[in-house]
Amino acid sequence: MGEVLEVEEIQVDPPKADEVRIKMLRASLCHTDIINSHGYPLPLFPRVLGHEGVGMVESVGEKVEKLKAGDVVIPTYVGECKACENCTSGKTNLCETYPMSLTGTMADGTSRMSVRGERLYHSFTCSTWSEYTVVNAAYVLKIDPRIALSHASFISCGYTTGFGAAWKETKVEKGSAVAVLGLGAVGLGVVEGARARGAARVIGIDKNEKRSEKAKVFGATDFINPTNYDKSISELIKDLTEGKGVDYAFECTGAPNLLNEALESTKLGKGVTVAIGAAKPTVQINFLSLLCGRGMKGSIFGGIKPQSDLPVIVDKCINKELQVGELLTHEVTLEDLNKGFELVKQQNCLKVLIKI
């Protein structure tokens, strides 16, 4: 737990009836992978990490009908049956039939990966940091092979989590004012999602000054580096909005204290804060802000349904409507993955692409 990653030869079993085995082509490094390596949310080890990536189907189980060998696919960590109460509600992307799995195993409680006879736990339903991985077909999306492999990997979690939070989860209204706390890949996705929805003002907040110009590329109208001021972030946001605050605030860092700053930065009586960044299990919230009509909600994968919504984002990438390519700053091989963990600490790093 929290130790240096080891790259080893492992056994990846053939897929069972409703599963597919995927030859991974590209993967990428997400902040969630870092906290997973430290045992959050569950300390399941040894584990094959990785949940962002794109690959090609190598083989399929006998009950799999919609996928075949050679298909270019994205493994996902949320499913979509299109029939359960949640899928038909129009209110959430969290399918009841194919939920997000934190058990580290397949649906039958076993693993398809092992090393020297010892079981390896999966990461969610993905485990993309491997030459091959086995995934239940319900968590696999066939995509248009014209999309750049790096783009496909980036939209499999981080960027889409942010983009979807503004574009789908909250459906930011045209003319809205939006604040985005944290301008990594998730935050920049929020910025672009808000721009796509017609937000009039998108305020990016980050203590890394290098994110200022990049935020403008994605659609930010303003940038705040809070380390340059003696005021709180919520006060700085209100200074830019005639004291009113914003309609929507998106907290993308997972820093517990910033959730209250985001909440305080929204408009009295109607402002909405969306918690996206992975944080500690328990966070203290200013109850008075909620009592005064402000709202707060969490978001997994930006409210994006993998079968219904993700293909739209794939098409937007192919049609060059999104700036996903601007996220790529570094590349490493699977064998040199530990270097990726060092690269993400650099101020100029946004996304590390893993060539497999």
Coordinates of C-alpha atoms in Angstrom, one line a residue:
M1 CA 0.0 0.0 0.0
G2 CA 1.5 3.3 -1.2
E3 CA 4.7 1.4 -2.2
V4 CA 6.5 1.6 -5.5
L5 CA 4.6 -0.2 -8.3
E6 CA 5.9 -3.5 -9.5
V7 CA 5.7 -4.5 -13.2
E8 CA 5.4 -8.3 -13.4
E9 CA 4.3 -11.1 -15.8
I10 CA 0.9 -12.2 -14.7
Q11 CA -1.7 -14.7 -15.8
V12 CA -4.9 -13.3 -17.4
D13 CA -7.6 -16.0 -17.7
P14 CA -9.9 -16.4 -20.7
P15 CA -13.2 -14.6 -20.4
K16 CA -16.2 -16.4 -18.9
A17 CA -19.6 -16.5 -20.7
D18 CA -20.6 -12.8 -20.3
E19 CA -17.1 -11.3 -20.4
V20 CA -14.5 -10.1 -22.9
R21 CA -10.7 -10.1 -22.8
I22 CA -9.2 -6.9 -24.0
K23 CA -5.7 -6.2 -25.3
M24 CA -5.0 -2.7 -23.9
L25 CA -3.5 -0.2 -26.3
R26 CA -3.3 3.0 -24.2
A27 CA -4.1 3.9 -20.6
S28 CA -3.6 7.0 -18.5
L29 CA -3.0 8.1 -15.0
C30 CA -5.8 9.6 -12.9
H31 CA -5.7 11.1 -9.4
T32 CA -8.0 8.3 -8.3
D33 CA -5.3 5.7 -9.2
I34 CA -3.0 7.5 -6.8
I35 CA -5.4 7.3 -3.9
N36 CA -6.2 3.7 -4.9
S37 CA -2.6 2.9 -4.5
H38 CA -2.8 4.1 -0.9
G39 CA -5.7 1.9 -0.1
Y40 CA -8.7 4.2 -0.7
P41 CA -11.6 3.5 -0.7
L42 CA -10.7 -0.2 0.2
P43 CA -7.2 -1.6 0.9
L44 CA -7.3 -4.5 -1.5
F45 CA -3.9 -5.8 -2.4
P46 CA -2.1 -7.0 -4.5
R47 CA -4.1 -5.2 -7.2
V48 CA -3.8 -4.4 -10.9
L49 CA -4.4 -0.6 -11.0
G50 CA -5.8 1.6 -13.7
H51 CA -9.3 2.6 -14.7
E52 CA -8.6 4.9 -17.7
G53 CA -7.8 3.3 -21.1
V54 CA -8.7 2.0 -24.5
G55 CA -8.1 -1.3 -26.1
M56 CA -9.1 -3.9 -28.6
V57 CA -11.2 -7.0 -27.9
E58 CA -9.1 -10.1 -28.1
S59 CA -11.7 -12.7 -27.3
V60 CA -15.3 -12.9 -26.0
G61 CA -17.4 -15.3 -23.9
E62 CA -20.1 -17.5 -25.5
K63 CA -23.0 -15.3 -24.3
V64 CA -21.5 -12.0 -25.6
E65 CA -23.4 -10.8 -28.6
K66 CA -22.7 -7.1 -29.2
L67 CA -18.9 -7.3 -29.1
K68 CA -16.4 -9.2 -31.2
A69 CA -12.7 -9.7 -31.6
G70 CA -11.1 -6.6 -33.2
D71 CA -13.6 -4.0 -31.8
V72 CA -11.9 -0.9 -30.3
V73 CA -13.4 -0.4 -26.9
I74 CA -13.3 1.6 -23.7
P75 CA -13.7 -0.4 -20.4
T76 CA -15.9 1.6 -18.0
Y77 CA -16.4 1.5 -14.3
V78 CA -20.2 2.3 -14.4
G79 CA -22.7 0.2 -16.4
E80 CA -26.0 1.0 -18.1
C81 CA -28.8 -1.5 -18.5
K82 CA -31.3 1.0 -19.7
A83 CA -34.1 -0.8 -17.8
C84 CA -33.7 -0.4 -14.0
E85 CA -35.3 2.3 -11.9
N86 CA -32.2 4.5 -12.0
C87 CA -31.5 4.1 -15.7
T88 CA -35.1 5.1 -16.6
S89 CA -35.4 7.9 -14.0
G90 CA -33.5 10.5 -16.0
K91 CA -31.9 11.6 -12.7
T92 CA -28.7 9.5 -12.4
N93 CA -26.2 7.5 -14.3
L94 CA -25.7 5.0 -11.5
C95 CA -27.2 1.8 -12.8
E96 CA -28.7 -0.7 -10.3
T97 CA -28.2 -3.7 -12.5
Y98 CA -24.5 -2.9 -13.3
P99 CA -23.3 -0.8 -10.4
M100 CA -19.8 0.6 -9.8
S101 CA -17.9 -2.2 -8.2
L102 CA -15.5 -1.7 -5.3
T103 CA -15.0 -5.4 -4.4
G104 CA -11.9 -5.9 -6.5
T105 CA -13.5 -9.0 -8.1
M106 CA -15.7 -10.0 -11.0
A107 CA -19.5 -10.4 -10.4
D108 CA -19.0 -14.0 -9.3
G109 CA -16.6 -13.0 -6.6
T110 CA -13.5 -14.3 -8.4
S111 CA -10.6 -12.7 -10.2
R112 CA -9.3 -13.2 -13.8
M113 CA -5.8 -12.2 -12.9
S114 CA -3.1 -13.9 -10.8
V115 CA 0.6 -13.8 -10.3
R116 CA 2.5 -17.0 -9.3
G117 CA -0.8 -18.6 -8.3
E118 CA -1.8 -15.7 -6.0
R119 CA -5.1 -13.8 -6.8
L120 CA -4.8 -10.2 -8.0
Y121 CA -7.6 -7.8 -7.3
H122 CA -9.1 -5.8 -10.1
S123 CA -9.6 -2.0 -10.0
F124 CA -13.3 -1.3 -10.3
T125 CA -14.3 -3.3 -13.4
C126 CA -11.3 -2.2 -15.4
S127 CA -7.7 -2.8 -14.4
T128 CA -6.3 -1.0 -17.5
W129 CA -2.6 -1.0 -16.5
S130 CA -2.1 -4.4 -18.0
E131 CA -1.4 -5.7 -21.5
Y132 CA -4.6 -7.7 -21.2
T133 CA -7.6 -7.4 -18.9
V134 CA -10.9 -9.2 -18.6
V135 CA -14.1 -7.1 -18.2
N136 CA -17.8 -8.0 -18.0
A137 CA -19.3 -7.0 -21.4
A138 CA -21.9 -4.8 -19.6
Y139 CA -19.0 -2.5 -18.7
V140 CA -17.5 -2.3 -22.2
L141 CA -18.3 0.4 -24.8
K142 CA -17.5 -0.2 -28.5
I143 CA -16.3 3.1 -30.0
D144 CA -15.5 4.6 -33.4
P145 CA -11.9 3.6 -34.2
R146 CA -11.3 7.0 -35.8
I147 CA -10.8 8.6 -32.4
A148 CA -7.2 9.2 -31.3
L149 CA -6.2 6.6 -28.7
S150 CA -5.0 9.3 -26.3
H151 CA -8.3 11.0 -26.5
A152 CA -10.2 7.8 -25.9
S153 CA -8.2 7.1 -22.8
F154 CA -8.6 10.6 -21.4
I155 CA -12.4 10.6 -21.8
S156 CA -12.7 7.2 -20.1
C157 CA -12.7 8.9 -16.7
G158 CA -11.1 12.2 -15.7
Y159 CA -12.0 14.7 -18.5
T160 CA -15.5 13.2 -19.0
T161 CA -16.2 13.4 -15.2
G162 CA -15.7 17.1 -15.4
F163 CA -17.3 17.8 -18.8
G164 CA -20.3 15.7 -17.9
A165 CA -20.7 17.4 -14.5
A166 CA -21.5 20.7 -16.2
W167 CA -22.9 19.3 -19.5
K168 CA -25.1 16.5 -18.2
E169 CA -25.2 16.3 -14.3
T170 CA -26.3 20.0 -13.8
K171 CA -27.1 21.0 -17.3
V172 CA -25.6 24.5 -16.7
E173 CA -28.0 27.1 -18.2
K174 CA -27.0 29.6 -20.8
G175 CA -25.8 32.8 -19.3
S176 CA -24.9 31.2 -16.0
A177 CA -21.9 32.1 -13.8
V178 CA -19.7 29.1 -12.9
A179 CA -16.7 28.6 -10.6
V180 CA -14.3 25.7 -11.0
L181 CA -12.0 24.9 -8.1
G182 CA -9.0 22.9 -9.3
L183 CA -7.9 23.0 -13.0
G184 CA -6.5 19.5 -13.6
A185 CA -8.0 17.3 -16.3
V186 CA -11.3 17.1 -14.4
G187 CA -11.6 20.8 -13.8
L188 CA -10.7 21.7 -17.4
G189 CA -13.4 19.3 -18.4
V190 CA -15.9 21.2 -16.3
V191 CA -14.7 24.5 -17.9
E192 CA -15.3 23.1 -21.4
G193 CA -18.6 21.6 -20.4
A194 CA -19.8 24.9 -19.0
R195 CA -18.7 26.7 -22.1
A196 CA -20.5 24.1 -24.3
R197 CA -23.7 24.8 -22.3
G198 CA -23.4 28.6 -22.9
A199 CA -22.2 29.8 -19.5
A200 CA -21.5 33.5 -19.6
R201 CA -18.7 33.5 -17.0
V202 CA -16.5 30.6 -16.1
I203 CA -14.0 31.4 -13.3
G204 CA -11.1 29.0 -12.9
I205 CA -9.4 28.7 -9.6
D206 CA -6.0 27.1 -9.1
K207 CA -2.8 27.9 -7.1
N208 CA -0.7 26.7 -10.1
E209 CA -0.2 29.8 -12.2
K210 CA 0.6 27.7 -15.2
R211 CA -3.1 26.6 -15.4
S212 CA -4.2 30.1 -16.3
E213 CA -3.5 30.0 -20.1
K214 CA -4.6 26.4 -20.4
A215 CA -7.9 27.3 -18.7
K216 CA -8.6 30.0 -21.3
V217 CA -8.1 27.4 -24.1
F218 CA -10.9 25.3 -22.6
G219 CA -13.2 28.3 -22.2
A220 CA -12.5 30.1 -18.9
T221 CA -13.2 33.8 -18.8
D222 CA -11.4 34.5 -15.5
F223 CA -8.6 33.0 -13.5
I224 CA -7.9 33.3 -9.8
N225 CA -4.7 32.2 -8.0
P226 CA -5.8 32.3 -4.4
T227 CA -2.2 32.4 -3.1
N228 CA -1.9 35.9 -4.5
Y229 CA -4.6 37.3 -2.2
D230 CA -5.4 37.6 1.5
K231 CA -9.1 36.8 0.9
S232 CA -10.8 33.5 0.9
I233 CA -11.7 31.8 -2.4
S234 CA -15.4 32.4 -1.9
E235 CA -14.7 36.1 -1.3
L236 CA -12.6 36.4 -4.4
I237 CA -15.3 34.8 -6.5
K238 CA -17.9 37.2 -5.1
D239 CA -15.7 40.1 -5.9
L240 CA -15.9 39.0 -9.6
T241 CA -19.7 38.6 -9.4
E242 CA -20.9 41.9 -7.9
G243 CA -21.1 40.2 -4.5
K244 CA -23.7 37.7 -5.6
G245 CA -21.6 34.6 -6.2
V246 CA -22.0 32.0 -8.9
D247 CA -24.9 29.8 -10.1
Y248 CA -22.7 26.7 -10.0
A249 CA -19.5 25.8 -8.2
F250 CA -17.6 22.6 -9.0
E251 CA -15.1 21.3 -6.4
C252 CA -12.6 19.2 -8.3
T253 CA -9.7 18.8 -5.9
G254 CA -11.0 16.6 -3.1
A255 CA -9.6 19.1 -0.5
P256 CA -12.2 19.0 2.3
N257 CA -11.9 22.7 3.2
L258 CA -12.6 23.7 -0.4
L259 CA -16.1 22.2 -0.4
N260 CA -17.2 24.9 2.1
E261 CA -15.5 27.5 0.0
A262 CA -17.3 26.3 -3.1
L263 CA -20.6 26.3 -1.2
E264 CA -20.1 29.8 0.1
S265 CA -19.2 31.0 -3.4
T266 CA -22.7 30.2 -4.8
K267 CA -25.7 32.4 -4.9
L268 CA -28.0 32.7 -1.9
G269 CA -31.1 30.6 -2.2
K270 CA -30.3 28.9 -5.5
G271 CA -26.6 28.2 -6.0
V272 CA -25.5 24.6 -6.5
T273 CA -22.2 23.1 -5.6
V274 CA -21.1 19.8 -7.2
A275 CA -18.5 17.7 -5.3
I276 CA -16.3 15.8 -7.8
G277 CA -12.9 15.4 -6.3
A278 CA -12.3 12.3 -4.2
A279 CA -12.1 13.4 -0.6
K280 CA -12.0 11.9 2.9
P281 CA -14.9 9.8 3.9
T282 CA -16.2 12.4 6.4
V283 CA -16.3 16.2 5.6
Q284 CA -17.7 19.0 7.8
I285 CA -20.1 21.2 5.9
N286 CA -21.4 24.7 6.8
F287 CA -25.0 23.9 7.6
L288 CA -26.1 27.5 7.6
S289 CA -25.1 27.8 3.9
L290 CA -27.3 24.8 3.1
L291 CA -30.1 26.2 5.3
C292 CA -30.1 29.4 3.3
G293 CA -31.1 27.5 0.1
R294 CA -27.8 26.6 -1.4
G295 CA -27.6 23.0 -2.7
M296 CA -24.9 20.4 -2.9
K297 CA -24.6 17.1 -4.7
G298 CA -22.0 14.6 -5.6
S299 CA -21.2 13.3 -9.1
I300 CA -19.7 10.0 -10.4
F301 CA -18.4 10.1 -14.0
G302 CA -20.1 13.5 -14.4
G303 CA -23.6 11.9 -14.7
I304 CA -22.5 10.4 -18.0
K305 CA -24.2 7.1 -19.1
P306 CA -21.6 5.0 -20.8
Q307 CA -23.8 3.6 -23.6
S308 CA -26.1 6.6 -24.2
D309 CA -23.8 9.6 -23.6
L310 CA -20.2 8.6 -24.0
P311 CA -20.5 7.9 -27.7
V312 CA -21.6 11.6 -28.1
I313 CA -18.4 12.7 -26.5
V314 CA -16.4 10.3 -28.7
D315 CA -18.1 12.0 -31.8
K316 CA -17.2 15.4 -30.4
C317 CA -13.6 14.4 -30.1
I318 CA -13.5 13.1 -33.7
N319 CA -15.1 16.3 -34.9
K320 CA -12.6 18.4 -33.0
E321 CA -15.3 20.1 -31.0
L322 CA -13.4 19.5 -27.7
Q323 CA -9.9 20.4 -26.6
V324 CA -9.1 16.9 -25.2
G325 CA -5.7 16.8 -27.0
E326 CA -4.5 19.8 -24.9
L327 CA -4.5 17.6 -21.8
L328 CA -1.5 15.4 -23.0
T329 CA 1.7 16.6 -21.4
H330 CA 3.7 13.4 -20.8
E331 CA 4.0 9.8 -22.1
V332 CA 5.5 6.8 -20.4
T333 CA 5.6 3.1 -21.1
L334 CA 3.9 0.6 -18.9
E335 CA 7.3 -0.6 -17.7
D336 CA 8.2 2.9 -16.6
L337 CA 4.9 3.7 -14.9
N338 CA 6.6 4.7 -11.6
K339 CA 8.0 7.7 -13.5
G340 CA 4.4 8.7 -14.2
F341 CA 3.7 9.1 -10.5
E342 CA 6.6 11.5 -10.3
L343 CA 5.6 13.4 -13.4
V344 CA 2.1 14.2 -12.0
K345 CA 3.8 16.1 -9.2
Q346 CA 5.2 18.6 -11.7
Q347 CA 3.4 21.9 -12.2
N348 CA 3.3 21.5 -16.0
C349 CA 1.7 18.0 -15.9
L350 CA -1.9 17.5 -16.8
K351 CA -2.2 14.0 -18.2
V352 CA 0.3 11.1 -18.4
L353 CA -0.4 8.7 -21.3
I354 CA 0.7 5.2 -20.8
K355 CA 1.8 3.3 -24.0
I356 CA 1.1 -0.4 -23.6

